[in-house]
Each structure stands twice: as structure tokens, then as C-alpha cells.
mmCIF file of C-alpha atoms and ligand atoms in Angstrom:
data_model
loop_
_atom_site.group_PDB
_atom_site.id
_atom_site.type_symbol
_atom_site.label_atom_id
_atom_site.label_comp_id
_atom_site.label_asym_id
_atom_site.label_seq_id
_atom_site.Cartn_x
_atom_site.Cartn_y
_atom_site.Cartn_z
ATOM 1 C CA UNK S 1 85.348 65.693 86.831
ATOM 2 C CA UNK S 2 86.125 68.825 89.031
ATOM 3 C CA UNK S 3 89.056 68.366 91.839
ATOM 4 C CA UNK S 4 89.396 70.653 94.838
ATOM 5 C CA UNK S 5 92.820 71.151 97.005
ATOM 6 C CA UNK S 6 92.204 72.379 100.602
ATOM 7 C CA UNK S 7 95.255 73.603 102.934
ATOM 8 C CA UNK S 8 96.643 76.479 104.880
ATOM 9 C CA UNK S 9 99.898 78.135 102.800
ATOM 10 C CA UNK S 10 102.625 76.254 101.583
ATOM 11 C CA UNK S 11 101.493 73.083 101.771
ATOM 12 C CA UNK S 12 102.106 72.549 98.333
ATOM 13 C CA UNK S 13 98.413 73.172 96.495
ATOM 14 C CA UNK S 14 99.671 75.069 93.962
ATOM 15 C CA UNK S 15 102.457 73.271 92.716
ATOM 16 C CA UNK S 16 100.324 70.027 93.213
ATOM 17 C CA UNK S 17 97.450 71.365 91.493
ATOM 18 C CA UNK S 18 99.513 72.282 88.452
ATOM 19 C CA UNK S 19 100.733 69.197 88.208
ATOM 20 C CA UNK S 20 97.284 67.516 88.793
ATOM 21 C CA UNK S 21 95.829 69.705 85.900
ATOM 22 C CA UNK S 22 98.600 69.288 83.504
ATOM 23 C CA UNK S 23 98.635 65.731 84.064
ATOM 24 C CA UNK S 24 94.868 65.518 83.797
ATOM 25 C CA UNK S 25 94.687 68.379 80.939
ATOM 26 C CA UNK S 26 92.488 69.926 83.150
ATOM 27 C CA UNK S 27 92.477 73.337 84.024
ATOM 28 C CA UNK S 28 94.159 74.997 87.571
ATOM 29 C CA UNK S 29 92.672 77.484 89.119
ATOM 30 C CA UNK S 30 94.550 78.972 92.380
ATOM 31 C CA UNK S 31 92.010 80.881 94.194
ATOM 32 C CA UNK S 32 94.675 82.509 96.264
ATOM 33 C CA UNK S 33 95.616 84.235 92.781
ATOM 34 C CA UNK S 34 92.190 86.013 92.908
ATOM 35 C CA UNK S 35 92.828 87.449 95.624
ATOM 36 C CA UNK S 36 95.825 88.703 95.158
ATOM 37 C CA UNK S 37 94.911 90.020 92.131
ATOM 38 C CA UNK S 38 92.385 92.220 93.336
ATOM 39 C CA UNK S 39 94.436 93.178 95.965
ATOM 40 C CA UNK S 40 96.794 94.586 93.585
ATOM 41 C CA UNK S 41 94.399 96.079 91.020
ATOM 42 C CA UNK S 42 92.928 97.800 94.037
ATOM 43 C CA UNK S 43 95.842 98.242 96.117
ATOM 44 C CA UNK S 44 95.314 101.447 97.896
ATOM 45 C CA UNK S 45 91.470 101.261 98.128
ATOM 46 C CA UNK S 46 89.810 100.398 101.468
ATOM 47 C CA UNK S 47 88.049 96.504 101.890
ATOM 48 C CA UNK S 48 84.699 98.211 101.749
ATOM 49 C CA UNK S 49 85.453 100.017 98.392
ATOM 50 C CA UNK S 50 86.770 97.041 96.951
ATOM 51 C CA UNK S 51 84.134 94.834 97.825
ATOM 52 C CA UNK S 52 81.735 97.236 96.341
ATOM 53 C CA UNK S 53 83.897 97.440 92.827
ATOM 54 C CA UNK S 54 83.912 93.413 93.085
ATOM 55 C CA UNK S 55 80.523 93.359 93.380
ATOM 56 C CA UNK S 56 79.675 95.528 90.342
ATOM 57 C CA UNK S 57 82.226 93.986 88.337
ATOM 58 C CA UNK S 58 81.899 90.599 88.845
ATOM 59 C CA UNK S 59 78.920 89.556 86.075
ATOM 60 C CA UNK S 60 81.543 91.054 83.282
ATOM 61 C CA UNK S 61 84.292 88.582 84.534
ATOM 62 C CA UNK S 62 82.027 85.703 84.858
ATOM 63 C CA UNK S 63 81.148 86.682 80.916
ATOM 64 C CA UNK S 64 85.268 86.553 80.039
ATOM 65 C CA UNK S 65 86.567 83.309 82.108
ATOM 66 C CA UNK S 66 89.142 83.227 79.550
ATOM 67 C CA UNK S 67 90.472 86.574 79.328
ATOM 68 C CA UNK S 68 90.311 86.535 83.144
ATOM 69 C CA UNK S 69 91.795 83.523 83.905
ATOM 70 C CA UNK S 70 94.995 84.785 81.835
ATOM 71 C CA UNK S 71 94.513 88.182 83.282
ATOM 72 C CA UNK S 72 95.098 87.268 87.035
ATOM 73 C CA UNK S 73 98.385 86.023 85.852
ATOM 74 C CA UNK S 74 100.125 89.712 85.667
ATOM 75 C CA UNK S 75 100.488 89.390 89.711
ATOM 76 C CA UNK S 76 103.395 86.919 88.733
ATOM 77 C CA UNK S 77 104.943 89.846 86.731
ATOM 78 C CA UNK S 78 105.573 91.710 90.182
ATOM 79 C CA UNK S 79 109.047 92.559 91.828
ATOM 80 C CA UNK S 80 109.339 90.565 94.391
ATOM 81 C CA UNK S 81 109.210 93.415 97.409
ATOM 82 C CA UNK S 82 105.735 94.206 95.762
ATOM 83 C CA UNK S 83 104.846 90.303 95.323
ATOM 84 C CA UNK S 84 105.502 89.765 99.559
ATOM 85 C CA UNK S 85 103.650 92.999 99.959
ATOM 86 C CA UNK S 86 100.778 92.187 98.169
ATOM 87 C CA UNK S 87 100.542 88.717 99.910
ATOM 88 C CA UNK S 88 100.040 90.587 102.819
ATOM 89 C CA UNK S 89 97.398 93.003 101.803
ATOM 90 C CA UNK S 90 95.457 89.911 99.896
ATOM 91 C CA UNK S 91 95.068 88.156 103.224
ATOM 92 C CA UNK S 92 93.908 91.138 104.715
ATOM 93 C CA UNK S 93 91.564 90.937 101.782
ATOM 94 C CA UNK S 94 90.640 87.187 102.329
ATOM 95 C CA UNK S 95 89.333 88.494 105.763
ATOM 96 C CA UNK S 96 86.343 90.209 104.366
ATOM 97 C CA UNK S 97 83.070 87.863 103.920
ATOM 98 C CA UNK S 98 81.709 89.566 101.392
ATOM 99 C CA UNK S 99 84.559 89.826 99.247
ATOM 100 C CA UNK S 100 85.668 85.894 99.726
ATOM 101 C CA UNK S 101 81.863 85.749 98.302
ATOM 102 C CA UNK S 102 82.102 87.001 95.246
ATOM 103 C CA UNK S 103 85.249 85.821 94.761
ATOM 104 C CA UNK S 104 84.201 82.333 95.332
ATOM 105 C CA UNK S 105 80.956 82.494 93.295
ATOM 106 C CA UNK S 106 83.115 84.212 90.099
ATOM 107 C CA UNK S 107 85.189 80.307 90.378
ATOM 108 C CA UNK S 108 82.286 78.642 90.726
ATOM 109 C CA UNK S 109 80.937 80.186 87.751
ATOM 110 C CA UNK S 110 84.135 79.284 85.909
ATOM 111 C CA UNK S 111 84.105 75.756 87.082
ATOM 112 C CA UNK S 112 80.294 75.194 86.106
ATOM 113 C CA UNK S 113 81.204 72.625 83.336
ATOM 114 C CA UNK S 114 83.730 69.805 84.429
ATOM 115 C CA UNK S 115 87.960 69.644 83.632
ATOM 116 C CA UNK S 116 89.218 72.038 86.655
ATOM 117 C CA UNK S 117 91.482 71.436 89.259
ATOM 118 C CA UNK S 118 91.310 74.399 92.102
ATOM 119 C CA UNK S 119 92.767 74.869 95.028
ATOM 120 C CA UNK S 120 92.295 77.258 98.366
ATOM 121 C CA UNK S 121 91.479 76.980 101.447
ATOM 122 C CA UNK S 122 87.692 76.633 101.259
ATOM 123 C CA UNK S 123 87.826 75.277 97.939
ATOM 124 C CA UNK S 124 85.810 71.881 98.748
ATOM 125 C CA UNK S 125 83.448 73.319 101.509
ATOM 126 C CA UNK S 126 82.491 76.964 99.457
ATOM 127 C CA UNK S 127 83.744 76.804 96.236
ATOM 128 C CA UNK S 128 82.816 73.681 94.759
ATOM 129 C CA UNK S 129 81.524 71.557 97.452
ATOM 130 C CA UNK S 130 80.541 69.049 94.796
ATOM 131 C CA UNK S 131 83.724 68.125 93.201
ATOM 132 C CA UNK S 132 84.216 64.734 92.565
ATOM 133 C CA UNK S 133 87.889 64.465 94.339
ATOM 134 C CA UNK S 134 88.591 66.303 97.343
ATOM 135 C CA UNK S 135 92.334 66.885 98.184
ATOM 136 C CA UNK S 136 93.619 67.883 101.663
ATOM 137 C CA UNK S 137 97.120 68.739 102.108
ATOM 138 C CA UNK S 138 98.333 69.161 105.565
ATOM 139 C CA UNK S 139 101.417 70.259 107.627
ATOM 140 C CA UNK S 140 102.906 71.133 111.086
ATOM 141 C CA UNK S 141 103.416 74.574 112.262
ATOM 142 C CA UNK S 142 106.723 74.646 112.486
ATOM 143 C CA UNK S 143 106.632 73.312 108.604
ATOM 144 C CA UNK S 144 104.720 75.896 107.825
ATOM 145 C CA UNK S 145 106.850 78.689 108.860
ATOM 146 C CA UNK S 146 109.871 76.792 107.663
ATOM 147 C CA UNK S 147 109.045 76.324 104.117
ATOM 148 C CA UNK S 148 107.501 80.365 104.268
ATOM 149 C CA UNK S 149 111.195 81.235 104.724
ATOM 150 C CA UNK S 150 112.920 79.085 102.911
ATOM 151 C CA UNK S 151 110.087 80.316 100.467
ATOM 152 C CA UNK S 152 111.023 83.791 101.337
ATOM 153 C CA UNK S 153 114.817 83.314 101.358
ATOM 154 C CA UNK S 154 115.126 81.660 98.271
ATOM 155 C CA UNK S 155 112.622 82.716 95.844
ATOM 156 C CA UNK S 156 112.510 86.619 96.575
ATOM 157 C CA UNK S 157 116.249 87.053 98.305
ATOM 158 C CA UNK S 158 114.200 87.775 102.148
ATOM 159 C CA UNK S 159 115.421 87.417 105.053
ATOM 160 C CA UNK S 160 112.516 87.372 107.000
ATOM 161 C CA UNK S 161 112.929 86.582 110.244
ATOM 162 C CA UNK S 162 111.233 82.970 111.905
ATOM 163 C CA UNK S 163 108.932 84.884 114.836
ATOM 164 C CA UNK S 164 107.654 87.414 112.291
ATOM 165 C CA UNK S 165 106.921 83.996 109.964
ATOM 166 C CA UNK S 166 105.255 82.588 112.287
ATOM 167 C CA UNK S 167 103.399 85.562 113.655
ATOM 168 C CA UNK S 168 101.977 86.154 110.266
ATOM 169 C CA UNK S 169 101.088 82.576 109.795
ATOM 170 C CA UNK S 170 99.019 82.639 113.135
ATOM 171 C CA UNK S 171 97.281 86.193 112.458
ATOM 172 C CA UNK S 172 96.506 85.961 108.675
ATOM 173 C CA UNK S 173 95.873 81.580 108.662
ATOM 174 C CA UNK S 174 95.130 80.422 111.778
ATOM 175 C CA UNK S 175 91.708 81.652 110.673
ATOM 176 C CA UNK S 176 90.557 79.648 107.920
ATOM 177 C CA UNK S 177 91.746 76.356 109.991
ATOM 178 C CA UNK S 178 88.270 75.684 110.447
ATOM 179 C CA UNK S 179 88.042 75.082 106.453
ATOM 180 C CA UNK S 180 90.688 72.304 106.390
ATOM 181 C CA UNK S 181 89.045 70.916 109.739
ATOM 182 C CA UNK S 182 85.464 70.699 107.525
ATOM 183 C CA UNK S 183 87.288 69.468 104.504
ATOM 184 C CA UNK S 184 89.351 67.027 106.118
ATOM 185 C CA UNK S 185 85.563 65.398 107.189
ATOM 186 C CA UNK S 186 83.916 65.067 103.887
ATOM 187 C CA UNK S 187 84.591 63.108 100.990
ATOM 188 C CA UNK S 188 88.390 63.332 100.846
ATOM 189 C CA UNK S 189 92.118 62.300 100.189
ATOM 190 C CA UNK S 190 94.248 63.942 103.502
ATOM 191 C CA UNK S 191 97.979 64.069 102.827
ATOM 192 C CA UNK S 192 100.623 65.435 105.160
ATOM 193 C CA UNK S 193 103.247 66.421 103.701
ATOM 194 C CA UNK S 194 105.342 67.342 106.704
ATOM 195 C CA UNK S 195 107.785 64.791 105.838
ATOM 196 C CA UNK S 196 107.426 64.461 102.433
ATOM 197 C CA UNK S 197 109.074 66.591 99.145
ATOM 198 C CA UNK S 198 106.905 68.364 97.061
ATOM 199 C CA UNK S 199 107.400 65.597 94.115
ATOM 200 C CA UNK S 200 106.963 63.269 97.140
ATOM 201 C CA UNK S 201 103.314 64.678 97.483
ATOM 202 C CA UNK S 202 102.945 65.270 93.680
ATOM 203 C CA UNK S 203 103.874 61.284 92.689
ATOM 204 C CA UNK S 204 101.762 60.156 95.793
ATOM 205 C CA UNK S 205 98.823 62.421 94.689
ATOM 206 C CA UNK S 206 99.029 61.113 91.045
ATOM 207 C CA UNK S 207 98.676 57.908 92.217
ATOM 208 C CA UNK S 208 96.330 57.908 95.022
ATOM 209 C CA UNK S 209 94.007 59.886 92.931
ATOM 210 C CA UNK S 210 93.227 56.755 90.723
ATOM 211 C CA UNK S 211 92.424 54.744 93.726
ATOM 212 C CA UNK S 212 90.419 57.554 94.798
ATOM 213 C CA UNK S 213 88.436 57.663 91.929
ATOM 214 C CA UNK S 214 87.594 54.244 91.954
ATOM 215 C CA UNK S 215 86.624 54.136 95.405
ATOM 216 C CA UNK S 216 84.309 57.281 94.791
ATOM 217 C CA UNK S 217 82.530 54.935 92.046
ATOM 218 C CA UNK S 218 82.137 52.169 94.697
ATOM 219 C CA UNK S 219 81.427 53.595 97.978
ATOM 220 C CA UNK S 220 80.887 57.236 98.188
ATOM 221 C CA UNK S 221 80.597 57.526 102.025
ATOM 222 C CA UNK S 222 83.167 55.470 103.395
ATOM 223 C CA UNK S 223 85.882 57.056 101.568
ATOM 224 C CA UNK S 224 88.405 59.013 103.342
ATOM 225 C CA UNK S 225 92.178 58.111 102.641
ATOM 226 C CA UNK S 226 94.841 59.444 104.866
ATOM 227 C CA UNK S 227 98.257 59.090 103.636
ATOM 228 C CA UNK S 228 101.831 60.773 105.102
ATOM 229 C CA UNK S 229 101.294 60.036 109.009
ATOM 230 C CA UNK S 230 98.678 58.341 111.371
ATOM 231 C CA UNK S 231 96.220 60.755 110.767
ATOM 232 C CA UNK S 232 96.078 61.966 115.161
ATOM 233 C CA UNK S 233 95.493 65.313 116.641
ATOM 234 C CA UNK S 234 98.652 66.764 118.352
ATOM 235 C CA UNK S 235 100.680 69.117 120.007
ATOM 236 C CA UNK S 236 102.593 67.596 122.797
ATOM 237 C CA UNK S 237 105.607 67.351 121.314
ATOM 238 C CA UNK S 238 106.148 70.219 119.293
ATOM 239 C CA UNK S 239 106.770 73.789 121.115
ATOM 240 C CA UNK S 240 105.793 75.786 118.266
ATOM 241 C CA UNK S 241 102.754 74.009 118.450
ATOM 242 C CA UNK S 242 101.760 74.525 121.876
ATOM 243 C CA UNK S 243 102.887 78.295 121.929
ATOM 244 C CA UNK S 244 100.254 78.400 118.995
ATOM 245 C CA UNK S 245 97.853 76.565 120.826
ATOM 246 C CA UNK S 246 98.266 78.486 124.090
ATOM 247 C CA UNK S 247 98.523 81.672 121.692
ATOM 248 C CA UNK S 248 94.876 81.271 120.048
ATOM 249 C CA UNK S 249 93.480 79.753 123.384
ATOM 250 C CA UNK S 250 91.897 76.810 121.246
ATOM 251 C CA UNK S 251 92.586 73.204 120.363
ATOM 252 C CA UNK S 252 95.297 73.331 117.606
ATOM 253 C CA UNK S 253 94.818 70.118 115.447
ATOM 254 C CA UNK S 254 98.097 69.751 113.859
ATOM 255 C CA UNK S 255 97.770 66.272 111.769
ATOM 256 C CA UNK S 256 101.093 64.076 112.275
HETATM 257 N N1 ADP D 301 106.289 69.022 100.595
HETATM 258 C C1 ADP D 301 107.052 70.111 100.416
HETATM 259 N N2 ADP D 301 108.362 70.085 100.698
HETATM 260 C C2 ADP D 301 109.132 71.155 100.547
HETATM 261 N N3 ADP D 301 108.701 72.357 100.117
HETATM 262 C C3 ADP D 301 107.404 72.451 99.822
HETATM 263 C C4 ADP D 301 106.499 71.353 99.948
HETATM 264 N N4 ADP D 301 105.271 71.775 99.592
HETATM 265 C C5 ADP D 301 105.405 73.075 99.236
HETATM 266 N N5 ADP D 301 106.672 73.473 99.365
HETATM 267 C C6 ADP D 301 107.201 74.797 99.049
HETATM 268 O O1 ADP D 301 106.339 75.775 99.589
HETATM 269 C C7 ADP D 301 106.245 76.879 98.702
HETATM 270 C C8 ADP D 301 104.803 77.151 98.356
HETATM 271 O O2 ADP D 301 104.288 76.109 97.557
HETATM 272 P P1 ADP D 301 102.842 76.241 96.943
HETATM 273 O O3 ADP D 301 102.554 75.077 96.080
HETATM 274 O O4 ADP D 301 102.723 77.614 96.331
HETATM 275 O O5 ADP D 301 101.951 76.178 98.277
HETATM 276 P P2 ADP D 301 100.484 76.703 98.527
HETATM 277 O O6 ADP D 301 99.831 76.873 97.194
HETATM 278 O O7 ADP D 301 99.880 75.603 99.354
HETATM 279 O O8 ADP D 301 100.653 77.982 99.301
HETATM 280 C C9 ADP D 301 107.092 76.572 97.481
HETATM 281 O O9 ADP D 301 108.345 77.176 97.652
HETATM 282 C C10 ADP D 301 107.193 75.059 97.536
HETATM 283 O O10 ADP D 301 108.346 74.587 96.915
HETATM 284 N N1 YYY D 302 90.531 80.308 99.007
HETATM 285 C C1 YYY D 302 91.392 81.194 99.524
HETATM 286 C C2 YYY D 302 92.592 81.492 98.852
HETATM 287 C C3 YYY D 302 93.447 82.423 99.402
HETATM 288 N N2 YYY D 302 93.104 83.021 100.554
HETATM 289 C C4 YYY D 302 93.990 84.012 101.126
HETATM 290 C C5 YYY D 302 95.182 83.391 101.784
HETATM 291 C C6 YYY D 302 96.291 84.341 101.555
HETATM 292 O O1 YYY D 302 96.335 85.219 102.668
HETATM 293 C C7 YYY D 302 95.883 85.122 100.311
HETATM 294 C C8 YYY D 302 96.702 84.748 99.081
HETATM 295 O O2 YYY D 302 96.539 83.358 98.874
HETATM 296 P P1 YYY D 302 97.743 82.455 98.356
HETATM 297 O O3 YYY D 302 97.232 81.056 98.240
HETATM 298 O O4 YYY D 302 98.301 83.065 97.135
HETATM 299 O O5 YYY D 302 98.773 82.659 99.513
HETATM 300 P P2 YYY D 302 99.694 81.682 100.293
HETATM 301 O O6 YYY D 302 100.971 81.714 99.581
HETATM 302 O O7 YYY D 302 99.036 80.316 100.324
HETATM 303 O O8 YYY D 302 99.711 82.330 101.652
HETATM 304 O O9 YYY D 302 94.495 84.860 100.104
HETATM 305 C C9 YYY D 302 91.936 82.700 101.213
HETATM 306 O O10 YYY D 302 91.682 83.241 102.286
HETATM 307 N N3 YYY D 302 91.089 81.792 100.675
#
């Protein structure tokens, strides 16, 4: 069985996904790793130039999953100035087409046989859009940019101030919202986690992914389990929200 985990930034898929794939003895892939990877192999080259080296060097990675799959591990090995700056370059990176194509297709290639958990953003619409589990983790805005600096603050010693959190949040992943929108439609388990601890999520995930297994036996269609809040569009009653939503001039479907 293959399991995807859809959501915007720190809603949790990685430490989720771990746990999934630990749990399951499955492997984790974080796709958001692969980018920042290549970010940093190819730090000072231009999007073009990278997507050209990606695309040249992509049948040799495909051929080494394993060495790979350890390999993208050295951007944990960063100082943390270089980790927050990379972040930012990757997502400038994750704005190329071309590139999030290769990318995806060298995890798809990795993920041909079954026993992976893998998480991104477009990980059950592009990546594998026939896993057998789909996970969607959601949150507010404002929990977004809350949890980026207490991210910030606590893990690499930042003090990075809320506008500039949330600015970033609304230039670099406002974009793929679309991705969670589509995933949140298909075959899928939606969590919001806006309320909920990270071991909150993890326990709930753990067990809701039996149920969700079963059910995907039963009755493939019908199957969409929403867990955390009334699953409703909003933004009435959060400011943050509406400033976004007046900010991007579209609908802003925060789930609450
Ligand atoms: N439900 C939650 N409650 C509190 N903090 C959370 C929650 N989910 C994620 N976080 C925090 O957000 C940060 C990013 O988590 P991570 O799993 O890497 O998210 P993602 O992979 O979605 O970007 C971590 O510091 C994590 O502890
Ligand atoms: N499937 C993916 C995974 C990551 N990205 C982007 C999102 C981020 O800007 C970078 C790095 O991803 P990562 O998941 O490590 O970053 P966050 O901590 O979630 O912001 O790549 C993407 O566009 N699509």
C-alpha cells in the first residue's frame, strides 16, 4: 500500500509521515526534502540551469533510489542560517513547472512498488495519484504563521518577525492551495489540526487510518472522513484570514 500526505507547511506532514512509516515499516519520503536538496546542491545556479541539470541527471537517480534517498538527507546537516535560507530559495524552486516535474516523476519512480508513505503538497494529485490512503492535513492562517515562528524561534534561535511570516507564507504557499483544494476532493482522510498537538494528529492519524482502510475495501467512492472541525469554508471571523483573502483577491478556504 502507498500513502500520500497533502498540506501547505507546518501542518505537521513530516512529523506525521514519519510516524506513519515507522509505524507501518514503510518508507517516508518528504518531497519538500527534494527540493531543498537541489536547491542547495545548486544553490547559486539560475531555475533554468537547474532544471536543465535535473533533467539530465534524473535517469541516474532513478537507477540509485537508495543511495539517493540517504543522500537528500545532508540538507539536515546545515547551520541553521543556511537551513532558513535554503527554505527560501527551494520554494522559489518549487515555482518552476518543469522542475516540480522531474522532481515528482524521480518519487514516483521510487514509489513504483508499494511500502511508502510521502508527503507534499501535490503528493496525491501529481505524485502518486493512486495511493491507496490519501491524507490531508489542514490549518488556519494564523496557525500557520504561528507554528512557522515558533518553528523559527525555537528550532533555529530566529526571531523572525509575524508580518514577514506571514508575508512569506502568502507569496511562496498561497500558490499550491489549489493542490490541497483537489486533494481534499478525492479519495481522502482531511484532518485539521488547528486545534490539535502534533501527537494529537499523529494518535488520531494512526487510528483513523485503519478505519480508512477498511472503508477503502468497502466503498471506494463514498469515502471522505473529516476529522478536527466541521469541515466549512471560512473567513469571517479571523482577520488574518480576511487580510489574506482581500490580499490574493480570491476565495480563501480556510477549513475550521
Ligand atoms: N498540530 C501541531 N501542533 C503544534 N505544532 C505543530 C503541529 N503540526 C506541526 N507542528 C510543528 O510545525 C513544525 C513543522 O512540522 P512538519 O511536520 O515539518 O510540517 P510540514 O512537513 O507540514 O511542513 C514543527 O516544528 C512541528 O512541531
Ligand atoms: N511537493 C512539494 C514539496 C515542497 N514544495 C516546496 C514548498 C517549500 O517552499 C519547499 C520546501 O518544502 P518543505 O516541505 O521542506 O518546506 P516547508 O517547511 O513545508 O515550507 O518546497 C512544493 O512546492 N511541493
Amino acid at each position: 500500500m502507498n500513502i500520500t500526505i497533502d498540506g501547505l507547511c507546518v501542518v505537521g506532514k513530516s512529523v506525521v509521515g514519519r510516524r506513519l512509516a515507522k509505524q507501518l515499516g514503510y518508507i517516508f519520503i518528504d518531497s519538500g526534502l527534494l527540493y531543498r536538496y537541489f536547491s542547495l546542491t545548486y544553490f547559486y545556479l539560475t531555475n533554468e540551469q537547474i532544471q536543465t541539470k535535473l533533467i539530465t541527471q534524473k535517469k541516474e537517480i532513478i537507477k540509485n533510489p537508495l543511495f539517493y534517498l540517504k543522500e537528500f538527507n545532508i540538507v539536515y546537516n546545515l547551520d541553521k542560517s543556511t537551513y532558513i535560507l535554503n527554505r527560501k530559495r527551494a520554494a522559489q524552486l518549487a515555482k518552476n513547472n518543469e522542475i516540480r516535474k522531474v522532481i515528482n516523476e524521480i518519487i514516483k519512480a521510487f514509489t513504483s512498488s508499494k511500502g511508502f508513505v510521502v508527503a507534499g503538497r501535490d503528493a496525491s494529485i501529481n505524485i502518486i495519484p493512486d495511493a491507496d490512503i490519501k491524507i490531508v492535513l489542514t490549518a488556519d492562517l494564523t496557525t500557520h504563521v504561528a507554528r512557522r515562528y515558533l518553528e523559527n524561534y525555537d528550532d533555529y534561535g530566529k526571531n523572525i518577525p509575524y508580518f514577514d511570516i506571514k508575508k512569506d507564507f502568502l507569496l511562496h504557499d498561497l500558490h499550491s492551495y489549489k493542490f490541497i483544494e483537489d486533494a481534499t476532493k478525492v479519495l481522502t482522510l482531511v484532518i485539521n489540526t488547528t486545534r490539535m498537538t502534533i501527537d494529537q494528529v499523529s494518535l488520531l492519524d494512526q487510528l483513523e487510518f485503519y478505519l480508512c482502510k477498511l472503508s477503502v475495501k468497502s466503498e471506494r467512492a463514498s469515502n471522505r472522513i473529516l476529522f478536527g472541525h466541521s469541515f466549512s469554508f471560512h473567513n469571517t471571523n479571523s482577520h488574518s484570514a480576511n487580510s489574506a483573502t482581500s490580499l490574493m483577491g480570491v476565495g480563501y478556504p480556510w477549513y475550521s
